[in-house]
Coordinates of C-alpha atoms and ligand atoms in Angstrom, one line a residue:
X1 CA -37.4 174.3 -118.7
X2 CA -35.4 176.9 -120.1
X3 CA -31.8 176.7 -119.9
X4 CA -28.9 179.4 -119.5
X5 CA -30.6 182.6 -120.0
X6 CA -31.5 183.7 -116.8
X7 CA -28.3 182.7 -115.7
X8 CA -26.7 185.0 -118.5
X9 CA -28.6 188.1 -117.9
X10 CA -28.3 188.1 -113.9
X11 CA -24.5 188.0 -114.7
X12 CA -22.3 191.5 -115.4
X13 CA -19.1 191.7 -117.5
X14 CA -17.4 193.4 -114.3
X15 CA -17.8 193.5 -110.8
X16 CA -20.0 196.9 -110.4
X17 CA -23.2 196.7 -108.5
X18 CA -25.2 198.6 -110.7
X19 CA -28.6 197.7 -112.1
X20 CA -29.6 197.4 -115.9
X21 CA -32.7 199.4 -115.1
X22 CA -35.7 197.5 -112.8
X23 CA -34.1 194.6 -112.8
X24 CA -35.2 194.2 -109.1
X25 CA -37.8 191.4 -109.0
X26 CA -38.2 187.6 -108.2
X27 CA -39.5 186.0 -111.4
X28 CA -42.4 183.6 -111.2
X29 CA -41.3 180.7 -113.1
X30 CA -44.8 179.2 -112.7
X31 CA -46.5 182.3 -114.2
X32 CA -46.1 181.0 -118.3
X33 CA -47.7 182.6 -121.1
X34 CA -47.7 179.9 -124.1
X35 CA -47.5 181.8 -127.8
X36 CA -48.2 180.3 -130.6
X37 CA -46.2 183.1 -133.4
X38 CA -45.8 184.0 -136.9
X39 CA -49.2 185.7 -136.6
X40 CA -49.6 189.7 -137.8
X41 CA -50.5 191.6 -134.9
X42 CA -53.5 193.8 -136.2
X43 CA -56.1 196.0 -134.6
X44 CA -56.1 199.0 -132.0
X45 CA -55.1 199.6 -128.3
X46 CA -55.7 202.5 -126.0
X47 CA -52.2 203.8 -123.9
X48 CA -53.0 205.7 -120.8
X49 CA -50.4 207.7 -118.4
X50 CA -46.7 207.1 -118.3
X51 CA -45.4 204.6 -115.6
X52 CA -42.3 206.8 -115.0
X53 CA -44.3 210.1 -114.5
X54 CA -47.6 208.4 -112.4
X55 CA -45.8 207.4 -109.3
X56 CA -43.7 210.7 -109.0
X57 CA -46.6 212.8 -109.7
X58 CA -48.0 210.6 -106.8
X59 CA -45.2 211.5 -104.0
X60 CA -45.5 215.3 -105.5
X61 CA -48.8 214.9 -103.7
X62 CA -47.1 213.8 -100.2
X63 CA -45.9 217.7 -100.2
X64 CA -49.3 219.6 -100.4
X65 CA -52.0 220.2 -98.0
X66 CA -54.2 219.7 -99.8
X67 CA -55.4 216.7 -101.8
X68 CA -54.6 216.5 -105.9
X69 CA -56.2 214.7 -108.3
X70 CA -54.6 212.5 -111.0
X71 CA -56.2 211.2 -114.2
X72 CA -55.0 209.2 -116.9
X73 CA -53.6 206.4 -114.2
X74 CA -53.0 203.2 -116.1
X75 CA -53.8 199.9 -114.2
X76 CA -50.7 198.9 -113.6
X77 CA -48.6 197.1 -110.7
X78 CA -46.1 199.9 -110.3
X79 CA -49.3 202.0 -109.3
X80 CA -50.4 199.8 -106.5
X81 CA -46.9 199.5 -104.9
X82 CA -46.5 203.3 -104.9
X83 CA -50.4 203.3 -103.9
X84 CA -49.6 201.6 -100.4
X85 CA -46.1 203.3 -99.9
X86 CA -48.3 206.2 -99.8
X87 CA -50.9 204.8 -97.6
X88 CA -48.1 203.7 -95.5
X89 CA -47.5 207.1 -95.0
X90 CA -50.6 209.1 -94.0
X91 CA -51.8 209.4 -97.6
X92 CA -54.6 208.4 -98.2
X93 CA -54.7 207.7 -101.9
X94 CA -59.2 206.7 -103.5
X95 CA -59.1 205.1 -107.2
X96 CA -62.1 205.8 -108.7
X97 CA -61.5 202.4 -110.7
X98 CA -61.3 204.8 -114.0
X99 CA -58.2 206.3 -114.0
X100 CA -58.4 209.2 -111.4
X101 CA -56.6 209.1 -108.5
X102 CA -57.6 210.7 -105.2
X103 CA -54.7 211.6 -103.0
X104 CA -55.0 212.8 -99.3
X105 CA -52.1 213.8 -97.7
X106 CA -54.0 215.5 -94.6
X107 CA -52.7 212.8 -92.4
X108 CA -48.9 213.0 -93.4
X109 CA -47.7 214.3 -90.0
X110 CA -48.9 211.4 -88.1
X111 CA -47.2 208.4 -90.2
X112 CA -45.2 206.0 -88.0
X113 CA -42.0 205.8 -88.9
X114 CA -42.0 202.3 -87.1
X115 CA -44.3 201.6 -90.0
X116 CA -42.4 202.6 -92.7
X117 CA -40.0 200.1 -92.8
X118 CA -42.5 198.1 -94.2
X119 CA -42.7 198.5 -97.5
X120 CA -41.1 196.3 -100.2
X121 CA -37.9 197.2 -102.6
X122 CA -40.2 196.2 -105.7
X123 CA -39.4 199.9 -106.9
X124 CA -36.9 202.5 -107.0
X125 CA -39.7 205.3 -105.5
X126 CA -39.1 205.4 -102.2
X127 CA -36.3 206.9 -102.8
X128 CA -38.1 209.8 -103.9
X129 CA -39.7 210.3 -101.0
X130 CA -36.7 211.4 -98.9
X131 CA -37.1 215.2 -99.3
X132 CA -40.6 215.3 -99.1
X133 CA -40.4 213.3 -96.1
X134 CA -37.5 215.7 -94.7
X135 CA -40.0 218.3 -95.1
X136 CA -42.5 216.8 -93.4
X137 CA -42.0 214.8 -90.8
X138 CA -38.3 215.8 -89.8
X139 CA -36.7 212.9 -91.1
X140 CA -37.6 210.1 -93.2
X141 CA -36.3 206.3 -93.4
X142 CA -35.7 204.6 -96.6
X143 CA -35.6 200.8 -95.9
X144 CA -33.3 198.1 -97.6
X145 CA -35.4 195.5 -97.4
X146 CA -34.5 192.0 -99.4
X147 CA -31.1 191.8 -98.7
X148 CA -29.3 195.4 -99.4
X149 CA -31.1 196.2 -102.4
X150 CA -30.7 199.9 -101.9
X151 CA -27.4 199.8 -100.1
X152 CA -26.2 198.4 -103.5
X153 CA -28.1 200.3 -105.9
X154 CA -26.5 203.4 -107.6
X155 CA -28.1 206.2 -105.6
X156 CA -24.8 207.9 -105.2
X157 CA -25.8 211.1 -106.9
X158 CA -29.2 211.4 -104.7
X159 CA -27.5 211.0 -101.5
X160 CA -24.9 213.8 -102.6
X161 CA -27.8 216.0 -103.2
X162 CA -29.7 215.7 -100.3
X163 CA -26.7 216.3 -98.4
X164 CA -26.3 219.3 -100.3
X165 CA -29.3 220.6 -99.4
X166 CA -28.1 219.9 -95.9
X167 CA -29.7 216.3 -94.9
X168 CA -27.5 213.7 -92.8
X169 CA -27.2 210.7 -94.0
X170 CA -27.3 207.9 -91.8
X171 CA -26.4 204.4 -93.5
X172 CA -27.9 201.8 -90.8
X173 CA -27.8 198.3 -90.8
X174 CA -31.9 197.9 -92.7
X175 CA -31.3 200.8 -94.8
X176 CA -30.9 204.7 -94.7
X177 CA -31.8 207.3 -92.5
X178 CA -32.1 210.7 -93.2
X179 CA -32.9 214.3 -91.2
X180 CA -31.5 217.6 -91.5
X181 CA -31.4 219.7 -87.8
X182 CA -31.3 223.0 -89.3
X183 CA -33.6 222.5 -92.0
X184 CA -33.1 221.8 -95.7
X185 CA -31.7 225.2 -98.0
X186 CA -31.1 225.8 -101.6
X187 CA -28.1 225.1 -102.9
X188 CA -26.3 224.8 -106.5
X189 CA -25.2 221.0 -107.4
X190 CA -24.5 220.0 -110.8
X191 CA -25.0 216.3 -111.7
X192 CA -22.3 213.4 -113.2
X193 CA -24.9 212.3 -115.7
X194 CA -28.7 214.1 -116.2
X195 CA -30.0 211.6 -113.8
X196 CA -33.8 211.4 -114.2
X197 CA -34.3 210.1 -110.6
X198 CA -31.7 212.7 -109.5
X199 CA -33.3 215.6 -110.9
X200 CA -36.5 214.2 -109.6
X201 CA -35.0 214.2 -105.9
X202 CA -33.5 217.7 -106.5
X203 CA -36.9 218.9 -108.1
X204 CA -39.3 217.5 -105.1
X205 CA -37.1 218.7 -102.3
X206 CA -36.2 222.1 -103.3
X207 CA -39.6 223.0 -103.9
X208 CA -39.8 223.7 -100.1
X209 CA -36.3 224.2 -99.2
X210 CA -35.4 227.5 -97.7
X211 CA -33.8 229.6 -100.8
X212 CA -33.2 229.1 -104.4
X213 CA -31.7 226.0 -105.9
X214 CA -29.6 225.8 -109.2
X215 CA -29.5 222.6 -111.0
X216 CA -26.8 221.9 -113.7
X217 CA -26.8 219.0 -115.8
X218 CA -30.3 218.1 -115.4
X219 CA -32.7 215.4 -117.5
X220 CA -35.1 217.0 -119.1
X221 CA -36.9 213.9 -120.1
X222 CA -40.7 215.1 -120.8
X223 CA -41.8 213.2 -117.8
X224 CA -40.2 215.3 -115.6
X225 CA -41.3 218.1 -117.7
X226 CA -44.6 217.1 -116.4
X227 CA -43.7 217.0 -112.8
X228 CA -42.6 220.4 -113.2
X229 CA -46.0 220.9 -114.6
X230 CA -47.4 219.4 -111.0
X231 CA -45.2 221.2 -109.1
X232 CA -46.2 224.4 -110.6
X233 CA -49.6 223.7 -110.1
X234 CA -49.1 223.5 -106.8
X235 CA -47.2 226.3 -105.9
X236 CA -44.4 225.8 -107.0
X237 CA -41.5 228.2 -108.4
X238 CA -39.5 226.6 -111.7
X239 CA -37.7 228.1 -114.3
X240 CA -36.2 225.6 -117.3
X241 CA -33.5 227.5 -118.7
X242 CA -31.3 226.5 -121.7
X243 CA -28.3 224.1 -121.2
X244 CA -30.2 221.6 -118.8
X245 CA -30.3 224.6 -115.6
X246 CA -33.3 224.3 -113.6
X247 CA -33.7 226.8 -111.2
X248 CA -36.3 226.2 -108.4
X249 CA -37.0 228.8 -105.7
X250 CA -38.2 227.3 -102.8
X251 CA -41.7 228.3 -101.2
X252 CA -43.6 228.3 -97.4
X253 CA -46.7 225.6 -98.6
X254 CA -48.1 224.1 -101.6
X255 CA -50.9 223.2 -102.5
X256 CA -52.6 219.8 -104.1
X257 CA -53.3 219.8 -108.1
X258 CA -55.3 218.7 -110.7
X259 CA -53.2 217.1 -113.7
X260 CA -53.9 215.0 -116.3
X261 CA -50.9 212.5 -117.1
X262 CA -49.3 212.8 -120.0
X263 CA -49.1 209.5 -122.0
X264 CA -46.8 206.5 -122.0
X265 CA -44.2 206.9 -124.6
X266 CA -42.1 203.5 -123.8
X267 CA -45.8 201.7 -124.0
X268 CA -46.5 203.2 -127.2
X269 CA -43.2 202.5 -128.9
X270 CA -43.6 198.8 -127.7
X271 CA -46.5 198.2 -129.5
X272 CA -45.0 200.1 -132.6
X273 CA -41.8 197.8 -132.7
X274 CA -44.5 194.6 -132.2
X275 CA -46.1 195.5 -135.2
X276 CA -43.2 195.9 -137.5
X277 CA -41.8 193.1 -136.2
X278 CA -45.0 190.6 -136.5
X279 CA -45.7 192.7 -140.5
X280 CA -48.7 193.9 -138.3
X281 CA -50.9 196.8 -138.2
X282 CA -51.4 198.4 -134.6
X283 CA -53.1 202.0 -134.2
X284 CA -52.1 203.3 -130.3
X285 CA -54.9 205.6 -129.0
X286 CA -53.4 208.1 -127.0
X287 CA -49.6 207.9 -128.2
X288 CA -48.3 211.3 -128.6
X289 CA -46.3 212.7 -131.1
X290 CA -44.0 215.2 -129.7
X291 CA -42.7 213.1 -126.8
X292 CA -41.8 210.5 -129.6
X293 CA -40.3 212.0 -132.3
X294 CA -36.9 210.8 -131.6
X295 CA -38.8 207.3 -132.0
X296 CA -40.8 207.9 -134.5
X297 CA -37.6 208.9 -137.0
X298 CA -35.7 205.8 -136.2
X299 CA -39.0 204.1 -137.2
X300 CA -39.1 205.6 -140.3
X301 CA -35.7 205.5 -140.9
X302 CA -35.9 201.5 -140.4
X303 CA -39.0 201.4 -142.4
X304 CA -41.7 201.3 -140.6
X305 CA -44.6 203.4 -141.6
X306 CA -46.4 205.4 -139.0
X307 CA -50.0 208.0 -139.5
X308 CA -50.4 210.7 -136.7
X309 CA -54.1 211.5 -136.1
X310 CA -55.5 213.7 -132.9
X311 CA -56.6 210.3 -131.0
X312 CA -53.2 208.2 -131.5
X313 CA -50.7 206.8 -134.3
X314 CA -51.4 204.0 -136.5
X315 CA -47.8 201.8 -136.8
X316 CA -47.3 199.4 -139.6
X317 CA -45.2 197.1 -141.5
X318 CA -45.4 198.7 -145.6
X319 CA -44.1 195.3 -146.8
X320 CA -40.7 194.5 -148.4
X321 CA -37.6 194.7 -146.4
X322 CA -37.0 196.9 -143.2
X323 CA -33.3 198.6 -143.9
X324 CA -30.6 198.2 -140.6
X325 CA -29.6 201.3 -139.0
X326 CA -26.9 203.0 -136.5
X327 CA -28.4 204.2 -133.8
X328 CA -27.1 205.3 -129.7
X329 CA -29.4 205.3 -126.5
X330 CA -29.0 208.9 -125.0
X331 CA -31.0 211.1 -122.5
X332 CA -33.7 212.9 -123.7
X333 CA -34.0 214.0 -126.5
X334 CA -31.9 211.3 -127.3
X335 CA -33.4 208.1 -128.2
X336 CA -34.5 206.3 -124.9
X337 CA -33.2 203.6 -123.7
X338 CA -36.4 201.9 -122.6
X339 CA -36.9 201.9 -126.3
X340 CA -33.7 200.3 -127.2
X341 CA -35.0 196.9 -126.4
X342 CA -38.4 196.1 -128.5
X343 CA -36.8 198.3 -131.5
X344 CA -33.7 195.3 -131.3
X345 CA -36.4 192.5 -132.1
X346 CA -37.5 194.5 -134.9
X347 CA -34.2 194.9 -135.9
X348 CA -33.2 191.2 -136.4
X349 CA -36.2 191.3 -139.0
X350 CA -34.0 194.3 -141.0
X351 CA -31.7 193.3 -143.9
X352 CA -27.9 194.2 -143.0
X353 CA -25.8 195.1 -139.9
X354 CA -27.8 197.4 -137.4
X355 CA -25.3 198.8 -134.7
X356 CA -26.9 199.9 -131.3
X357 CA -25.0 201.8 -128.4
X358 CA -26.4 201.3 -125.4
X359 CA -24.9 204.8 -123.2
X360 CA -27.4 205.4 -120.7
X361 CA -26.8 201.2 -119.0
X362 CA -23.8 199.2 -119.0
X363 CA -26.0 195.9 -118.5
X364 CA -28.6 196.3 -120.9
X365 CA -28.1 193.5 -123.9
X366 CA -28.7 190.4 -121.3
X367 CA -32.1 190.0 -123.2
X368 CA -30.3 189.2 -126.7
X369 CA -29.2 186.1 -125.2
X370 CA -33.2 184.5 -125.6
X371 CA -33.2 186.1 -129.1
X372 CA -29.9 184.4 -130.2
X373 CA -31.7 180.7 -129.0
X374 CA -34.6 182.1 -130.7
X375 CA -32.3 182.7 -133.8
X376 CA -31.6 186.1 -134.0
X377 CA -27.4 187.1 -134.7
X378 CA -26.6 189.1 -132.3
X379 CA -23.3 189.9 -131.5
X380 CA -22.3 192.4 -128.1
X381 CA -19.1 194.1 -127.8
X382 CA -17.6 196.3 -124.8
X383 CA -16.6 199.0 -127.4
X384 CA -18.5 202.0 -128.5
X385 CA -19.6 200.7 -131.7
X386 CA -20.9 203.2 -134.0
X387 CA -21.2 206.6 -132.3
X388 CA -18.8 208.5 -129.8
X389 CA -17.3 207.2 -126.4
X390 CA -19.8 207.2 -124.0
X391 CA -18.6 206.4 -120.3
X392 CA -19.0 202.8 -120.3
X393 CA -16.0 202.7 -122.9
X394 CA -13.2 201.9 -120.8
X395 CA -14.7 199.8 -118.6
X396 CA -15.8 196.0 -119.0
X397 CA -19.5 196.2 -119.7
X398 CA -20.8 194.7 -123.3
X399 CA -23.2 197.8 -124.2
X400 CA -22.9 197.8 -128.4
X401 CA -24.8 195.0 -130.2
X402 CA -24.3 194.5 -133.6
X403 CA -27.5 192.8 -135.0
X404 CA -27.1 190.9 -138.4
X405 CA -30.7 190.2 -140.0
X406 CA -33.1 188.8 -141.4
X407 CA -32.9 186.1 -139.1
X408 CA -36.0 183.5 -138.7
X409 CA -37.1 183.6 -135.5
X410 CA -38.5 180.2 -133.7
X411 CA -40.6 179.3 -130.9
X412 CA -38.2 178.9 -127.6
X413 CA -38.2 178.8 -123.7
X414 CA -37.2 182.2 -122.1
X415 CA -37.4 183.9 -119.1
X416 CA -38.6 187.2 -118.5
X417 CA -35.4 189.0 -117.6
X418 CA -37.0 192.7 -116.2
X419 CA -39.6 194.8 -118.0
X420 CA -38.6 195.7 -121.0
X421 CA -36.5 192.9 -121.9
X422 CA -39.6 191.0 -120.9
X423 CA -41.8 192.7 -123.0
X424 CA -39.1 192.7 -126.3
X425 CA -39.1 188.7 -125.6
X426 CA -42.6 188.9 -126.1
X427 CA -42.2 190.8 -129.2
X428 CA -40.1 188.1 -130.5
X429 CA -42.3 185.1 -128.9
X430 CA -45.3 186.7 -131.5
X431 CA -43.0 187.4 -134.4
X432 CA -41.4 183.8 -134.1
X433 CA -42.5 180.5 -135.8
X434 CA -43.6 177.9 -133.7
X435 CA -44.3 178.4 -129.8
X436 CA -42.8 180.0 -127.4
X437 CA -42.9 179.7 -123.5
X438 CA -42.3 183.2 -121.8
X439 CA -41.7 182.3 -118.3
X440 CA -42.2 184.5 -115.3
X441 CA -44.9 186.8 -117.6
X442 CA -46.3 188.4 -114.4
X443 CA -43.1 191.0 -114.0
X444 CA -44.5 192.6 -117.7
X445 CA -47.9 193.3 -115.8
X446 CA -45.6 195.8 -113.9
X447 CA -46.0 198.4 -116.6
X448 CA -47.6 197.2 -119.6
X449 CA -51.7 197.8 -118.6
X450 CA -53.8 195.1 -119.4
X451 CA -51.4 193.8 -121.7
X452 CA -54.0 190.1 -122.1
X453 CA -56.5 192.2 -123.2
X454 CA -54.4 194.1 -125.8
X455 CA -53.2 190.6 -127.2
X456 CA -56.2 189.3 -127.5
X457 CA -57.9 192.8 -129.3
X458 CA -54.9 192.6 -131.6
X459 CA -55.4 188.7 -132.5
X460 CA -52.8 186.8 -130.6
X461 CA -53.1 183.5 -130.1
X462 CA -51.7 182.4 -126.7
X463 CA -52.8 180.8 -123.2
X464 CA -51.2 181.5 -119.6
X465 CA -50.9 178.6 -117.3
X466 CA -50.1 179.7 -113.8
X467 CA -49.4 175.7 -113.1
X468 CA -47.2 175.2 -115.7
X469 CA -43.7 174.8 -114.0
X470 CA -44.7 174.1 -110.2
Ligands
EPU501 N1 -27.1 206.6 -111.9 C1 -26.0 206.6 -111.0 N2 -26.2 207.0 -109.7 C2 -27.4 207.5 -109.3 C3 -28.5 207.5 -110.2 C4 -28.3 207.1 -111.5 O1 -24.9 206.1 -111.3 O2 -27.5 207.9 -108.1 C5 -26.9 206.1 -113.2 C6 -27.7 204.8 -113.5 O3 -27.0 203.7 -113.1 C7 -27.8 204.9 -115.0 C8 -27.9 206.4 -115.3 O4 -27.4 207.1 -114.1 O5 -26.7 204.4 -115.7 C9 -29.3 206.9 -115.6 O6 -30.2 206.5 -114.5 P1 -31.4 207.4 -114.1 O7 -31.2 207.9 -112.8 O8 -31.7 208.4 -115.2 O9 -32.6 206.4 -114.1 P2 -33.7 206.2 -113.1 O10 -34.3 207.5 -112.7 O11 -33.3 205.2 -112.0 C10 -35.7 206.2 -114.8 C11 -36.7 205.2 -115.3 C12 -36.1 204.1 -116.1 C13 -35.4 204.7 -117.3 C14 -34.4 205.8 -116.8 C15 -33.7 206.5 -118.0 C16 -38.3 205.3 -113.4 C17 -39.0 204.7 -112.3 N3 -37.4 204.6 -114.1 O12 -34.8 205.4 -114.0 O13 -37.2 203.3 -116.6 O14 -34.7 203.7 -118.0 O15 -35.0 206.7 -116.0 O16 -34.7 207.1 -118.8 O17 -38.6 206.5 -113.8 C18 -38.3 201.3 -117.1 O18 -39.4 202.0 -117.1 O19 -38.3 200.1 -117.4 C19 -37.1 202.0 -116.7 C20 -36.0 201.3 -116.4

């Protein structure tokens, strides 16, 4: 059994309940996938519609009266627990088992809200659907099941919204409760941080809020581009002006849509960093160049080489050293922080001293602790290392790592830590001599689609016992 790791990353320099990202699942320590490394990961895989945009577009639908239709929905966990919070809430939401999503909302009104609290903390979207359900029903409830998940979660800056927009917030003892007797209006509110979930709330309830809403200091992330896109669709009324102010004037009705979503860009990036970290060869049908171009220059700039056709991008190792590099996680168009995790197991395989600033999470280097047993140098620091003071500065959180490489990689026993430290353990699992067991290998099926399949079509070598640690 593995020893320590878990133990590390569940663990925060200080005493804030925050969460480094979806860290919010039980692992299955009997769900083990066994790798056998050191093999070039060659071949081609197909990315379909980003996690992060799918199940927003899906509660966009909760607010029209009509039903939409979504295509380009990967196969993916996430979907299926957003799929029955909607269901659970007069949706009713028809997968054509190809991608396209049918969502009803005709029977919205007549949701029980004694049903509601139901559904399971496995995601952060039900937060989402507090202004939609304002709108709606009158009120919504937003449950805190598993202990006081959400009570203890940073939602801070979406509560202060909806009361903006005049909700009352109710804390109760199983989680929140929310209505708004005179209605929900526009208002102005400028966020602490461009929030994406923030903007989100802001964006899906002032769509049908009496007035016109200002929003200052929003993410502009190209998912929520695409909601706007939805939104707009629908009915909607949303201008993107310069200096992150969206301005949304609220409408009587909208109606369903038709989108297409646009693809996943943390998805795509993984596989690129698992290709230059196994000297592979991986081409990514449906990875999208604009949304990655922050990416795709840190690749370059590392070494990695990288072809852009219509269908895709073709990632690969040239040969010959990778080069280290300084680099910062920021908002959009910053360079993500859901990408800052495979790109670090590349970057043990670069020659020198790569610096990384984590700014957007204070928690996010947990998963170096597997790559140090796995022989990676690693070092993380509490100081802004090699960029400007973000806000985690003067606080205690360890958010710059300073990677030393090459380093040999070996086979060792992890734990999947949350996604995309799960899938960046993965990474190094494949790159690493000798085998590797991944323990708790279920929590990467949250958002990587099919992610067996892709192994095997790119030649890994592998078997998943579900037995293994019972
Ligand atoms: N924050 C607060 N208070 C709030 C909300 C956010 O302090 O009320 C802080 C967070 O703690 C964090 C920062 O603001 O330090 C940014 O969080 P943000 O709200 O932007 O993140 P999110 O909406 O909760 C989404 C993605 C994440 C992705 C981030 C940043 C979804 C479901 N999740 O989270 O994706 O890392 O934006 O781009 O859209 C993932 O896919 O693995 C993942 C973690």
């Amino acid at each position: 059994m593995p020893t320590g790791i878990r133990t590390a990353v569940d663990t925060p320099t200080a005493p804030v309940p925050v969460s480094a990202g979806e860290q919010d699942e039980d692992v299955d320590m009997a769900d083990v996938l066994t790798v056998r490394g050191g093999i070039p990961l060659r071949g081609s895989l197909r990315v379909r519609g980003a996690k992060n945009f799918v199940s927003k577009a899906m509660v966009a639908a909760l607010l029209g009266e009509e039903p939409s239709r979504l295509s380009n929905v990967p196969d993916i966990r996430d979907v299926a627990v957003v799929t029955r919070l909607m269901e659970l809430h007069g949706v009713s939401v028809k997968n054509d088992g190809n991608g396209e999503l049918l969502l009803d909302p005709s029977n919205v009104e007549s949701a029980r809200m004694a049903d509601i609290d139901a559904h399971a903390g496995a995601s952060r979207i039900p937060i989402l659907l507090c202004g939609p359900l304002v709108h709606r029903l009158g009120e919504a409830f937003i449950p805190d099941l598993g202990g006081c998940r959400i009570g203890d979660r940073p939602i801070n800056y979406h509560l202060d919204v909806l009361r903006s927009f005049g909700a009352q917030v109710e804390k109760q003892p199983m989680g929140i409760r929310l209505t708004a007797p005179n209605g929900l209006h526009g208002t102005h509110v400028e966020l602490p941080y461009p929030s994406v979930g923030a903007t989100e709330q802001v964006l899906l309830t002032a769509v049908r809020a009496v007035g016109v809403t200002e929003l200052r200091n929003a993410a502009i992330e190209p998912e929520i581009m695409d909601l706007i896109a939805v939104l707009q669709k629908m009915g909607a009324i949303i201008s993107v002006d310069t200096d992150r102010v969206i301005r949304i004037e609220g409408v009587d009705r909208l109606t369903g849509f038709k989108h297409r979503a646009l693809s996943d860009r943390i998805e795509a990036a993984s596989w690129a960093c698992a290709a230059l970290a196994t000297h592979g060869d991986i081409y990514v049908e449906g990875a999208s160049q604009p949304e990655m171009m922050t990416f795709l220059n840190v690749f370059r700039k590392v070494g990695g080489a990288f072809e852009i056709d219509e269908g895709g991008i073709r990632f690969w190792h040239p040969g010959g050293d990778l080069d280290s590099i300084v680099l910062e996680t920021d908002v959009h168009p910053g360079f993500m922080t859901d990408w800052q995790q495979p790109l670090v197991v590349a970057l043990t395989q670069a020659s020198g001293l790569s610096i990384v600033h984590e700014t957007v999470y204070e928690n996010r280097f947990g998963f170096t602790d597997a790559l140090r047993e796995m022989g990676a140098v690693i070092q993380v620091y509490k100081e802004c290392l090699g960029g400007r003071p973000c806000r985690f500065g003067a606080r205690n959180f360890r958010h710059s790592a300073v990677i030393s490489g090459p380093a040999k990689l070996r086979g060792a026993d992890i734990v999947v830590p949350d996604l995309r430290g799960g899938f960046s353990h993965l990474i190094a699992a494949l790159a690493a001599e000798g085998t590797s067991r991944v323990y708790g290998i279920d929590l990467i099926d949250r958002g990587y689609e099919h992610f067996q399949a892709k192994l095997d079509s790119l030649g890994a070598t592998y078997d998943r016992d579900l037995q293994a640690a019972s």
